[in-house]
PDB file of C-alpha atoms in Angstrom:
ATOM      1  CA  MET A 619       0.241  -0.176   0.111  1.00 51.00           C
ATOM      2  CA  GLY A 620       1.724   3.342  -1.045  1.00 54.00           C
ATOM      3  CA  ARG A 621       2.124   5.748   1.097  1.00 47.00           C
ATOM      4  CA  ARG A 622      -0.808   8.342  -0.173  1.00 47.00           C
ATOM      5  CA  TRP A 623      -2.997   5.332   0.721  1.00 47.00           C
ATOM      6  CA  LYS A 624      -2.275   5.320   4.299  1.00 40.00           C
ATOM      7  CA  ILE A 625      -2.341   8.962   4.833  1.00 41.00           C
ATOM      8  CA  LEU A 626      -6.083   8.627   3.333  1.00 37.00           C
ATOM      9  CA  ILE A 627      -6.781   5.762   5.736  1.00 41.00           C
ATOM     10  CA  GLY A 628      -5.666   7.765   8.093  1.00 38.00           C
ATOM     11  CA  VAL A 629      -7.373  11.092   7.986  1.00 35.00           C
ATOM     12  CA  LEU A 630     -10.124   9.588   7.333  1.00 35.00           C
ATOM     13  CA  ALA A 631      -9.372   6.340  10.371  1.00 37.00           C
ATOM     14  CA  ALA A 632      -9.636  10.590  12.421  1.00 36.00           C
ATOM     15  CA  ILE A 633     -12.210  11.964  10.745  1.00 36.00           C
ATOM     16  CA  ALA A 634     -14.754   8.645  11.546  1.00 38.00           C
ATOM     17  CA  VAL A 635     -13.436   8.564  15.639  1.00 37.00           C
ATOM     18  CA  LEU A 636     -13.378  12.393  15.664  1.00 35.00           C
ATOM     19  CA  LEU A 637     -17.588  12.354  14.218  1.00 36.00           C
ATOM     20  CA  GLY A 638     -17.795   9.529  17.469  1.00 45.00           C
ATOM     21  CA  VAL A 639     -16.852  11.566  19.490  1.00 39.00           C
ATOM     22  CA  ASN A 640     -18.891  14.239  18.703  1.00 41.00           C
ATOM     23  CA  ALA A 641     -21.480  12.267  18.641  1.00 43.00           C
ATOM     24  CA  LEU A 642     -20.987  11.084  21.986  1.00 45.00           C
ATOM     25  CA  VAL A 643     -21.180  14.348  22.857  1.00 48.00           C
ATOM     26  CA  THR A 644     -23.787  15.840  20.935  1.00 47.00           C
ATOM     27  CA  GLY A 645     -26.156  13.639  21.865  1.00 49.00           C
ATOM     28  CA  ALA A 646     -25.330  13.823  25.755  1.00 68.00           C
ATOM     29  CA  GLU A 647     -25.578  17.555  25.999  1.00 86.00           C
ATOM     30  CA  THR A 648     -28.578  19.305  27.978  1.00 94.00           C
ATOM     31  CA  LYS A 649     -29.828  22.287  28.690  1.00 96.00           C
ATOM     32  CA  PRO A 650     -31.983  23.654  32.299  1.00 96.00           C
ATOM     33  CA  ALA A 651     -35.536  25.227  32.110  1.00 97.00           C
ATOM     34  CA  GLU A 652     -35.694  28.733  31.370  1.00 97.00           C
ATOM     35  CA  VAL A 653     -38.269  31.456  30.920  1.00 98.00           C
ATOM     36  CA  THR A 654     -37.547  32.978  27.617  1.00 97.00           C
ATOM     37  CA  GLU A 655     -41.195  34.664  27.144  1.00 96.00           C
ATOM     38  CA  PRO A 656     -43.208  37.900  29.017  1.00 95.00           C
ATOM     39  CA  GLY A 657     -45.708  36.522  31.338  1.00 96.00           C
ATOM     40  CA  GLY A 658     -43.810  32.837  31.391  1.00 97.00           C
ATOM     41  CA  ARG A 659     -43.555  30.553  34.116  1.00 98.00           C
ATOM     42  CA  ILE A 660     -41.169  27.485  34.592  1.00 98.00           C
ATOM     43  CA  LEU A 661     -43.401  24.508  36.667  1.00 98.00           C
ATOM     44  CA  ALA A 662     -41.150  21.937  38.415  1.00 97.00           C
ATOM     45  CA  LEU A 663     -42.811  18.593  37.360  1.00 98.00           C
ATOM     46  CA  GLN A 664     -42.781  14.767  38.097  1.00 95.00           C
ATOM     47  CA  GLY A 665     -41.625  14.237  33.602  1.00 93.00           C
ATOM     48  CA  GLY A 666     -39.968  17.495  33.334  1.00 96.00           C
ATOM     49  CA  GLN A 667     -39.965  21.179  34.215  1.00 98.00           C
ATOM     50  CA  LEU A 668     -41.913  23.217  31.102  1.00 98.00           C
ATOM     51  CA  GLN A 669     -41.963  26.380  30.438  1.00 98.00           C
ATOM     52  CA  VAL A 670     -46.140  27.947  30.087  1.00 98.00           C
ATOM     53  CA  VAL A 671     -47.295  31.142  29.645  1.00 98.00           C
ATOM     54  CA  ASP A 672     -51.233  31.344  31.140  1.00 98.00           C
ATOM     55  CA  ARG A 673     -52.780  33.601  30.444  1.00 96.00           C
ATOM     56  CA  GLY A 674     -57.178  35.157  29.878  1.00 95.00           C
ATOM     57  CA  PRO A 675     -59.916  34.837  31.981  1.00 93.00           C
ATOM     58  CA  ARG A 676     -60.915  32.187  33.824  1.00 88.00           C
ATOM     59  CA  GLY A 677     -64.508  31.682  33.461  1.00 78.00           C
ATOM     60  CA  GLY A 678     -63.559  31.542  29.386  1.00 77.00           C
ATOM     61  CA  SER A 679     -63.451  27.845  27.491  1.00 90.00           C
ATOM     62  CA  PRO A 680     -59.550  26.801  27.892  1.00 98.00           C
ATOM     63  CA  ILE A 681     -57.236  26.755  25.081  1.00 98.00           C
ATOM     64  CA  VAL A 682     -54.651  25.044  25.058  1.00 98.00           C
ATOM     65  CA  LEU A 683     -52.169  25.768  22.202  1.00 98.00           C
ATOM     66  CA  ILE A 684     -49.209  23.393  21.079  1.00 98.00           C
ATOM     67  CA  HIS A 685     -46.821  24.312  19.440  1.00 98.00           C
ATOM     68  CA  CYS A 686     -44.298  22.380  16.521  1.00 97.00           C
ATOM     69  CA  PHE A 687     -41.537  20.521  15.934  1.00 96.00           C
ATOM     70  CA  THR A 688     -38.458  23.181  16.415  1.00 95.00           C
ATOM     71  CA  CYS A 689     -40.734  25.622  17.622  1.00 97.00           C
ATOM     72  CA  ALA A 690     -41.610  28.000  20.722  1.00 98.00           C
ATOM     73  CA  ILE A 691     -45.090  29.148  22.281  1.00 98.00           C
ATOM     74  CA  GLU A 692     -43.998  32.218  20.437  1.00 98.00           C
ATOM     75  CA  TRP A 693     -45.755  31.054  16.995  1.00 98.00           C
ATOM     76  CA  TRP A 694     -48.893  31.401  18.540  1.00 98.00           C
ATOM     77  CA  ASP A 695     -47.952  35.381  19.589  1.00 97.00           C
ATOM     78  CA  ARG A 696     -50.039  36.419  16.409  1.00 97.00           C
ATOM     79  CA  MET A 697     -52.712  34.803  16.436  1.00 97.00           C
ATOM     80  CA  THR A 698     -53.351  34.397  20.897  1.00 97.00           C
ATOM     81  CA  PRO A 699     -54.913  38.061  21.154  1.00 97.00           C
ATOM     82  CA  ARG A 700     -57.807  37.239  19.492  1.00 96.00           C
ATOM     83  CA  LEU A 701     -58.164  33.797  21.771  1.00 97.00           C
ATOM     84  CA  LEU A 702     -57.931  35.985  25.164  1.00 96.00           C
ATOM     85  CA  ARG A 703     -60.908  37.677  24.097  1.00 92.00           C
ATOM     86  CA  ARG A 704     -63.597  35.538  26.120  1.00 94.00           C
ATOM     87  CA  HIS A 705     -60.859  32.360  26.819  1.00 97.00           C
ATOM     88  CA  ARG A 706     -57.923  31.274  29.417  1.00 97.00           C
ATOM     89  CA  VAL A 707     -55.077  30.292  26.590  1.00 98.00           C
ATOM     90  CA  VAL A 708     -52.403  28.519  28.281  1.00 98.00           C
ATOM     91  CA  ALA A 709     -48.931  28.264  25.423  1.00 98.00           C
ATOM     92  CA  ILE A 710     -47.173  25.229  26.456  1.00 98.00           C
ATOM     93  CA  ASP A 711     -43.564  24.742  25.672  1.00 98.00           C
ATOM     94  CA  LEU A 712     -42.659  21.151  24.844  1.00 98.00           C
ATOM     95  CA  LEU A 713     -40.214  19.273  26.161  1.00 98.00           C
ATOM     96  CA  GLY A 714     -36.590  20.175  24.397  1.00 97.00           C
ATOM     97  CA  HIS A 715     -38.232  23.289  23.059  1.00 98.00           C
ATOM     98  CA  GLY A 716     -38.580  27.082  23.688  1.00 98.00           C
ATOM     99  CA  GLY A 717     -37.870  27.887  27.672  1.00 98.00           C
ATOM    100  CA  SER A 718     -38.081  23.735  27.970  1.00 98.00           C
ATOM    101  CA  GLU A 719     -35.707  21.293  29.682  1.00 98.00           C
ATOM    102  CA  LYS A 720     -34.211  19.506  27.636  1.00 98.00           C
ATOM    103  CA  PRO A 721     -33.132  16.610  29.275  1.00 96.00           C
ATOM    104  CA  SER A 722     -31.281  13.273  26.862  1.00 93.00           C
ATOM    105  CA  SER A 723     -34.599  11.690  26.618  1.00 93.00           C
ATOM    106  CA  GLY A 724     -38.066  11.537  26.503  1.00 95.00           C
ATOM    107  CA  TYR A 725     -39.701  12.419  23.912  1.00 97.00           C
ATOM    108  CA  SER A 726     -41.908  10.728  22.431  1.00 97.00           C
ATOM    109  CA  ILE A 727     -44.924  11.933  21.708  1.00 98.00           C
ATOM    110  CA  GLY A 728     -46.393   9.724  24.438  1.00 98.00           C
ATOM    111  CA  ASN A 729     -44.573  10.964  26.603  1.00 98.00           C
ATOM    112  CA  GLN A 730     -44.570  14.833  25.269  1.00 98.00           C
ATOM    113  CA  ALA A 731     -48.997  14.081  26.781  1.00 98.00           C
ATOM    114  CA  ASP A 732     -48.931  12.976  30.198  1.00 98.00           C
ATOM    115  CA  ILE A 733     -46.173  15.836  30.624  1.00 98.00           C
ATOM    116  CA  VAL A 734     -48.486  18.324  29.303  1.00 98.00           C
ATOM    117  CA  ALA A 735     -51.063  16.651  31.060  1.00 98.00           C
ATOM    118  CA  GLU A 736     -49.146  17.167  34.131  1.00 98.00           C
ATOM    119  CA  ALA A 737     -48.943  20.439  33.827  1.00 98.00           C
ATOM    120  CA  LEU A 738     -52.611  21.275  33.072  1.00 98.00           C
ATOM    121  CA  ASN A 739     -53.589  19.317  35.988  1.00 98.00           C
ATOM    122  CA  ARG A 740     -51.576  21.598  38.382  1.00 98.00           C
ATOM    123  CA  LEU A 741     -53.299  24.903  36.608  1.00 97.00           C
ATOM    124  CA  GLY A 742     -56.171  23.333  36.938  1.00 96.00           C
ATOM    125  CA  VAL A 743     -57.122  23.213  33.755  1.00 97.00           C
ATOM    126  CA  ARG A 744     -59.741  20.614  32.867  1.00 95.00           C
ATOM    127  CA  GLY A 745     -62.623  20.390  28.897  1.00 96.00           C
ATOM    128  CA  ALA A 746     -60.398  22.233  27.536  1.00 98.00           C
ATOM    129  CA  THR A 747     -60.157  23.052  23.717  1.00 98.00           C
ATOM    130  CA  VAL A 748     -56.397  21.883  22.445  1.00 98.00           C
ATOM    131  CA  VAL A 749     -54.726  23.317  19.557  1.00 98.00           C
ATOM    132  CA  GLY A 750     -51.759  20.643  17.951  1.00 98.00           C
ATOM    133  CA  HIS A 751     -49.285  23.075  15.625  1.00 98.00           C
ATOM    134  CA  SER A 752     -47.471  19.846  13.463  1.00 97.00           C
ATOM    135  CA  LEU A 753     -46.029  17.758  16.028  1.00 97.00           C
ATOM    136  CA  GLY A 754     -48.530  19.667  18.299  1.00 98.00           C
ATOM    137  CA  GLY A 755     -50.981  18.263  16.978  1.00 98.00           C
ATOM    138  CA  SER A 756     -49.801  14.495  17.548  1.00 98.00           C
ATOM    139  CA  VAL A 757     -49.794  15.826  21.068  1.00 98.00           C
ATOM    140  CA  ALA A 758     -52.965  16.956  21.281  1.00 98.00           C
ATOM    141  CA  VAL A 759     -54.115  13.712  19.858  1.00 98.00           C
ATOM    142  CA  ALA A 760     -52.432  12.140  22.496  1.00 98.00           C
ATOM    143  CA  LEU A 761     -53.651  13.986  24.794  1.00 98.00           C
ATOM    144  CA  GLY A 762     -56.222  13.680  24.314  1.00 98.00           C
ATOM    145  CA  GLU A 763     -56.415   9.559  24.104  1.00 98.00           C
ATOM    146  CA  ARG A 764     -54.449   8.672  27.462  1.00 98.00           C
ATOM    147  CA  SER A 765     -55.566  12.214  29.181  1.00 98.00           C
ATOM    148  CA  PRO A 766     -59.944  11.980  27.915  1.00 98.00           C
ATOM    149  CA  GLN A 767     -60.762  13.998  30.642  1.00 97.00           C
ATOM    150  CA  LEU A 768     -59.134  17.237  29.768  1.00 98.00           C
ATOM    151  CA  VAL A 769     -59.553  17.471  26.612  1.00 98.00           C
ATOM    152  CA  GLU A 770     -63.352  18.711  25.560  1.00 98.00           C
ATOM    153  CA  ARG A 771     -62.417  19.034  21.564  1.00 98.00           C
ATOM    154  CA  ILE A 772     -59.030  18.942  19.138  1.00 98.00           C
ATOM    155  CA  ALA A 773     -58.082  21.343  17.237  1.00 98.00           C
ATOM    156  CA  ILE A 774     -55.511  20.042  14.147  1.00 98.00           C
ATOM    157  CA  VAL A 775     -53.299  23.049  12.234  1.00 98.00           C
ATOM    158  CA  ASP A 776     -50.875  20.775   9.497  1.00 98.00           C
ATOM    159  CA  THR A 777     -50.881  17.857  11.088  1.00 97.00           C
ATOM    160  CA  ARG A 778     -50.284  14.676   8.501  1.00 93.00           C
ATOM    161  CA  SER A 779     -51.220  12.007   9.427  1.00 91.00           C
ATOM    162  CA  SER A 780     -48.915   9.380   8.978  1.00 83.00           C
ATOM    163  CA  ALA A 781     -45.254   9.226   7.132  1.00 70.00           C
ATOM    164  CA  ALA A 782     -46.671   8.391   3.675  1.00 67.00           C
ATOM    165  CA  ASP A 783     -48.280  12.480   3.759  1.00 68.00           C
ATOM    166  CA  GLU A 784     -44.119  14.363   3.931  1.00 65.00           C
ATOM    167  CA  GLY A 785     -43.136  15.968   1.623  1.00 53.00           C
ATOM    168  CA  ASP A 786     -40.007  16.431  -0.006  1.00 56.00           C
ATOM    169  CA  LEU A 787     -37.806  18.031   2.578  1.00 53.00           C
ATOM    170  CA  GLY A 788     -34.944  18.054   0.107  1.00 53.00           C
ATOM    171  CA  PRO A 789     -31.168  16.011   0.726  1.00 57.00           C
ATOM    172  CA  ILE A 790     -30.238  18.759   3.671  1.00 56.00           C
ATOM    173  CA  ALA A 791     -32.987  17.958   5.591  1.00 59.00           C
ATOM    174  CA  ALA A 792     -31.565  14.263   5.419  1.00 58.00           C
ATOM    175  CA  LEU A 793     -28.330  14.418   5.943  1.00 57.00           C
ATOM    176  CA  ALA A 794     -29.612  16.460   9.051  1.00 63.00           C
ATOM    177  CA  PHE A 795     -31.015  13.142  10.639  1.00 56.00           C
ATOM    178  CA  ALA A 796     -28.367  11.127   9.225  1.00 59.00           C
ATOM    179  CA  PRO A 797     -26.123   8.883  12.297  1.00 61.00           C
ATOM    180  CA  LEU A 798     -22.547  10.527  12.795  1.00 53.00           C
ATOM    181  CA  ILE A 799     -22.807  13.109   9.697  1.00 64.00           C
ATOM    182  CA  GLY A 800     -27.000  14.601  12.187  1.00 57.00           C
ATOM    183  CA  ASP A 801     -24.859  15.581  15.087  1.00 66.00           C
ATOM    184  CA  ALA A 802     -21.772  17.118  12.956  1.00 67.00           C
ATOM    185  CA  LEU A 803     -23.780  18.960  11.027  1.00 73.00           C
ATOM    186  CA  TRP A 804     -25.830  20.801  14.605  1.00 73.00           C
ATOM    187  CA  ARG A 805     -22.460  21.527  15.842  1.00 74.00           C
ATOM    188  CA  ILE A 806     -21.903  23.936  12.876  1.00 73.00           C
ATOM    189  CA  LYS A 807     -25.726  25.375  11.847  1.00 82.00           C
ATOM    190  CA  PRO A 808     -24.770  28.870  10.493  1.00 87.00           C
ATOM    191  CA  ASP A 809     -28.260  30.869  11.112  1.00 91.00           C
ATOM    192  CA  PHE A 810     -28.869  31.237   7.038  1.00 89.00           C
ATOM    193  CA  ALA A 811     -28.753  27.578   7.012  1.00 86.00           C
ATOM    194  CA  ILE A 812     -31.338  27.152   9.756  1.00 89.00           C
ATOM    195  CA  ARG A 813     -33.201  29.517   8.128  1.00 92.00           C
ATOM    196  CA  GLY A 814     -33.020  27.961   5.069  1.00 88.00           C
ATOM    197  CA  GLY A 815     -34.850  24.818   6.031  1.00 88.00           C
ATOM    198  CA  LEU A 816     -36.962  26.764   8.302  1.00 93.00           C
ATOM    199  CA  GLU A 817     -38.820  28.320   4.937  1.00 93.00           C
ATOM    200  CA  VAL A 818     -40.664  25.190   3.802  1.00 93.00           C
ATOM    201  CA  ALA A 819     -42.466  25.050   7.297  1.00 95.00           C
ATOM    202  CA  PHE A 820     -44.055  28.690   5.293  1.00 97.00           C
ATOM    203  CA  ALA A 821     -45.579  30.081   1.926  1.00 97.00           C
ATOM    204  CA  PRO A 822     -43.008  30.539  -1.199  1.00 96.00           C
ATOM    205  CA  GLY A 823     -40.885  33.938  -0.004  1.00 95.00           C
ATOM    206  CA  PHE A 824     -42.264  33.853   3.758  1.00 96.00           C
ATOM    207  CA  ASP A 825     -39.922  36.179   5.391  1.00 96.00           C
ATOM    208  CA  VAL A 826     -38.864  34.113   8.548  1.00 97.00           C
ATOM    209  CA  PRO A 827     -38.053  35.794  11.594  1.00 97.00           C
ATOM    210  CA  ASP A 828     -34.959  36.337  13.310  1.00 96.00           C
ATOM    211  CA  SER A 829     -36.300  34.876  16.459  1.00 97.00           C
ATOM    212  CA  PHE A 830     -37.892  31.004  15.040  1.00 97.00           C
ATOM    213  CA  VAL A 831     -33.978  31.016  14.191  1.00 96.00           C
ATOM    214  CA  ASP A 832     -33.774  31.357  17.453  1.00 96.00           C
ATOM    215  CA  ASN A 833     -35.692  29.386  18.804  1.00 96.00           C
ATOM    216  CA  VAL A 834     -33.849  26.310  16.999  1.00 94.00           C
ATOM    217  CA  LYS A 835     -30.657  27.609  17.770  1.00 93.00           C
ATOM    218  CA  GLN A 836     -32.109  26.756  21.650  1.00 94.00           C
ATOM    219  CA  MET A 837     -32.791  22.842  20.880  1.00 95.00           C
ATOM    220  CA  THR A 838     -30.314  20.379  21.494  1.00 95.00           C
ATOM    221  CA  TYR A 839     -29.802  17.810  19.201  1.00 94.00           C
ATOM    222  CA  SER A 840     -31.287  14.890  20.567  1.00 92.00           C
ATOM    223  CA  ALA A 841     -33.911  17.218  21.314  1.00 95.00           C
ATOM    224  CA  TYR A 842     -34.543  17.419  17.176  1.00 94.00           C
ATOM    225  CA  ASP A 843     -33.741  14.054  16.170  1.00 92.00           C
ATOM    226  CA  ASP A 844     -35.678  12.163  18.952  1.00 94.00           C
ATOM    227  CA  SER A 845     -39.128  15.048  18.490  1.00 95.00           C
ATOM    228  CA  ALA A 846     -38.746  13.762  15.024  1.00 91.00           C
ATOM    229  CA  GLY A 847     -38.519   9.514  15.652  1.00 92.00           C
ATOM    230  CA  GLY A 848     -41.537  10.507  18.146  1.00 95.00           C
ATOM    231  CA  PHE A 849     -43.727  11.481  15.651  1.00 94.00           C
ATOM    232  CA  ASP A 850     -42.582   8.712  12.853  1.00 92.00           C
ATOM    233  CA  GLU A 851     -42.534   6.267  15.306  1.00 94.00           C
ATOM    234  CA  TYR A 852     -46.155   7.405  16.981  1.00 96.00           C
ATOM    235  CA  THR A 853     -48.004   7.777  13.994  1.00 95.00           C
ATOM    236  CA  GLY A 854     -46.317   4.537  12.288  1.00 92.00           C
ATOM    237  CA  GLU A 855     -48.506   2.464  14.700  1.00 94.00           C
ATOM    238  CA  ALA A 856     -51.456   4.013  13.622  1.00 96.00           C
ATOM    239  CA  SER A 857     -52.501   7.457  11.812  1.00 96.00           C
ATOM    240  CA  LEU A 858     -53.397  10.073  13.058  1.00 97.00           C
ATOM    241  CA  ALA A 859     -56.480  10.355  11.502  1.00 96.00           C
ATOM    242  CA  GLU A 860     -57.056   6.677  13.078  1.00 97.00           C
ATOM    243  CA  ARG A 861     -55.836   7.615  16.345  1.00 97.00           C
ATOM    244  CA  THR A 862     -57.820  11.247  16.613  1.00 97.00           C
ATOM    245  CA  ALA A 863     -61.595   9.647  15.396  1.00 97.00           C
ATOM    246  CA  ALA A 864     -60.965   6.272  18.603  1.00 97.00           C
ATOM    247  CA  THR A 865     -61.258   9.425  21.039  1.00 97.00           C
ATOM    248  CA  GLY A 866     -64.212  10.758  19.941  1.00 97.00           C
ATOM    249  CA  LYS A 867     -63.433  13.788  20.163  1.00 98.00           C
ATOM    250  CA  PRO A 868     -64.957  16.917  18.004  1.00 98.00           C
ATOM    251  CA  LEU A 869     -62.014  17.425  15.427  1.00 98.00           C
ATOM    252  CA  LEU A 870     -61.289  20.665  13.280  1.00 98.00           C
ATOM    253  CA  VAL A 871     -58.513  20.286  10.775  1.00 98.00           C
ATOM    254  CA  ILE A 872     -56.351  23.771   9.712  1.00 98.00           C
ATOM    255  CA  MET A 873     -54.074  23.960   6.403  1.00 98.00           C
ATOM    256  CA  GLY A 874     -52.949  25.516   4.151  1.00 98.00           C
ATOM    257  CA  ALA A 875     -53.113  25.106   0.551  1.00 98.00           C
ATOM    258  CA  GLU A 876     -49.231  26.046  -0.438  1.00 97.00           C
ATOM    259  CA  GLU A 877     -47.801  23.563   2.044  1.00 96.00           C
ATOM    260  CA  GLN A 878     -44.140  22.320   1.644  1.00 93.00           C
ATOM    261  CA  ILE A 879     -44.289  20.352   4.030  1.00 93.00           C
ATOM    262  CA  ILE A 880     -47.194  17.706   3.720  1.00 94.00           C
ATOM    263  CA  ASP A 881     -47.182  16.245   0.159  1.00 89.00           C
ATOM    264  CA  ASP A 882     -50.542  16.924  -0.706  1.00 94.00           C
ATOM    265  CA  PRO A 883     -52.667  18.745   2.331  1.00 96.00           C
ATOM    266  CA  ARG A 884     -55.978  18.977   0.500  1.00 96.00           C
ATOM    267  CA  ALA A 885     -55.636  15.422   0.485  1.00 94.00           C
ATOM    268  CA  ALA A 886     -54.706  14.562   3.988  1.00 95.00           C
ATOM    269  CA  LEU A 887     -58.142  16.566   5.051  1.00 97.00           C
ATOM    270  CA  ALA A 888     -59.429  13.562   3.144  1.00 96.00           C
ATOM    271  CA  ALA A 889     -58.056  11.359   5.125  1.00 95.00           C
ATOM    272  CA  TYR A 890     -58.958  13.544   8.074  1.00 97.00           C
ATOM    273  CA  SER A 891     -62.881  13.541   6.978  1.00 97.00           C
ATOM    274  CA  ALA A 892     -62.846   9.943   6.214  1.00 96.00           C
ATOM    275  CA  ALA A 893     -62.037   8.704   9.301  1.00 96.00           C
ATOM    276  CA  VAL A 894     -63.668  11.727  11.292  1.00 96.00           C
ATOM    277  CA  PRO A 895     -67.156  12.118   9.576  1.00 94.00           C
ATOM    278  CA  ASP A 896     -68.136  14.582  11.754  1.00 96.00           C
ATOM    279  CA  ALA A 897     -64.992  15.969  11.522  1.00 97.00           C
ATOM    280  CA  GLN A 898     -64.717  20.319  10.200  1.00 98.00           C
ATOM    281  CA  THR A 899     -61.706  20.731   7.712  1.00 98.00           C
ATOM    282  CA  GLU A 900     -60.586  23.964   6.153  1.00 98.00           C
ATOM    283  CA  LEU A 901     -58.015  24.866   3.653  1.00 98.00           C
ATOM    284  CA  ILE A 902     -56.760  28.297   3.520  1.00 98.00           C
ATOM    285  CA  ASP A 903     -55.868  30.032   0.531  1.00 97.00           C
ATOM    286  CA  GLY A 904     -52.223  31.085  -0.034  1.00 97.00           C
ATOM    287  CA  VAL A 905     -50.641  30.489   3.311  1.00 98.00           C
ATOM    288  CA  GLY A 906     -48.084  27.386   4.012  1.00 98.00           C
ATOM    289  CA  HIS A 907     -47.323  24.469   6.701  1.00 97.00           C
ATOM    290  CA  SER A 908     -47.902  27.767   9.495  1.00 98.00           C
ATOM    291  CA  PRO A 909     -51.745  29.435   9.392  1.00 98.00           C
ATOM    292  CA  ASN A 910     -51.127  30.484  13.211  1.00 98.00           C
ATOM    293  CA  VAL A 911     -48.273  32.797  11.970  1.00 98.00           C
ATOM    294  CA  GLU A 912     -49.356  33.291   8.342  1.00 98.00           C
ATOM    295  CA  ALA A 913     -52.173  34.016   8.479  1.00 98.00           C
ATOM    296  CA  PRO A 914     -53.487  33.846  12.402  1.00 98.00           C
ATOM    297  CA  ALA A 915     -56.469  36.193  11.626  1.00 98.00           C
ATOM    298  CA  ARG A 916     -58.416  33.502   9.631  1.00 98.00           C
ATOM    299  CA  THR A 917     -56.553  30.258  12.174  1.00 98.00           C
ATOM    300  CA  ALA A 918     -58.217  32.744  15.411  1.00 98.00           C
ATOM    301  CA  ALA A 919     -61.507  32.654  13.588  1.00 98.00           C
ATOM    302  CA  LEU A 920     -61.465  28.899  12.296  1.00 98.00           C
ATOM    303  CA  ILE A 921     -60.852  28.167  16.291  1.00 98.00           C
ATOM    304  CA  LEU A 922     -63.369  30.116  17.289  1.00 97.00           C
ATOM    305  CA  GLY A 923     -66.356  29.225  15.617  1.00 97.00           C
ATOM    306  CA  PHE A 924     -65.572  25.191  15.804  1.00 98.00           C
ATOM    307  CA  MET A 925     -66.003  25.418  19.761  1.00 97.00           C
ATOM    308  CA  GLN A 926     -69.292  27.893  19.312  1.00 92.00           C
ATOM    309  CA  ASP A 927     -70.684  25.398  16.518  1.00 79.00           C
ATOM    310  CA  ASP A 928     -69.786  22.912  18.646  1.00 65.00           C
ATOM    311  CA  VAL A 929     -71.545  24.044  22.028  1.00 64.00           C
ATOM    312  CA  GLN A 930     -74.042  24.827  19.839  1.00 63.00           C
ATOM    313  CA  ASN A 931     -74.704  21.301  18.161  1.00 63.00           C
ATOM    314  CA  ARG A 932     -74.028  19.896  22.120  1.00 58.00           C
ATOM    315  CA  ASN A 933     -77.180  22.961  23.319  1.00 57.00           C
ATOM    316  CA  ALA A 934     -79.067  20.941  20.376  1.00 54.00           C
ATOM    317  CA  VAL A 935     -78.570  17.570  21.430  1.00 50.00           C
ATOM    318  CA  ARG A 936     -79.753  17.742  24.700  1.00 53.00           C
ATOM    319  CA  GLY A 937     -82.772  20.605  23.786  1.00 57.00           C
ATOM    320  CA  ARG A 938     -80.910  23.642  24.976  1.00 58.00           C
ATOM    321  CA  PRO A 939     -81.793  26.459  23.723  1.00 58.00           C
TER     322      PRO A 939
END
């Protein structure tokens, strides 16, 4: 074997060792909870420390907001004022996101739902309209499965029902989850790369806020990788549409017509309608994967209308005016 080959093999071996060490370090990284939102507070729970923002009149029917993957409470900020006029609104940072604790494990959808349930019990919230965006939609459904007394109805915002609904996120996104390589990329990710990755969460041309880039940088690689894996495992066992139907909860599904993450939003809405015949479904023109950010007034109106319609339907069944 020639000298050059020996040098090349040595370099490759060194790179492999460095990647392995980096993976061990990155995978073991944890971060404590901290208040990052105005009005936020940290709840020390058995399942971990979660940041929550709890506002609005206590007499109103409660609304619980659960954000998307790599996101945080602030993704609801443009919509929340419209909900607060008559309702108590509780926004929660999922484990591994925003100001919540970032442990080395615990990112399954079932575990996320159980910690959210613990937070809601601590806050005295019952019979809530639980609104979940993308990853948060799966947590909302799991909450309805595992703690049905806490959930009156479920609203899903751009959450794919199964892995088959996922669009093409490109080679860079795939590399971010590759063993060893993903860990290494996480260490060196520049802001422009994060911003580019977030652009698929909106309609083409949307200007991604700097604070949304910061939300990604707040995460650890374990939180990033395991949260995505938790969603795939959860929907792989049964589709979200099937799981939602099994809860028996009234359902609203909202999607943006300019979706870049869900392959065919119309087909996805149809899948939910097929599983839950009484579900309300809405396709919003001109927006992408995040109607709560891109079209907050329209999204809030749909959620409030869904709540009102459900109350009227239940009163009609009971013979009440």
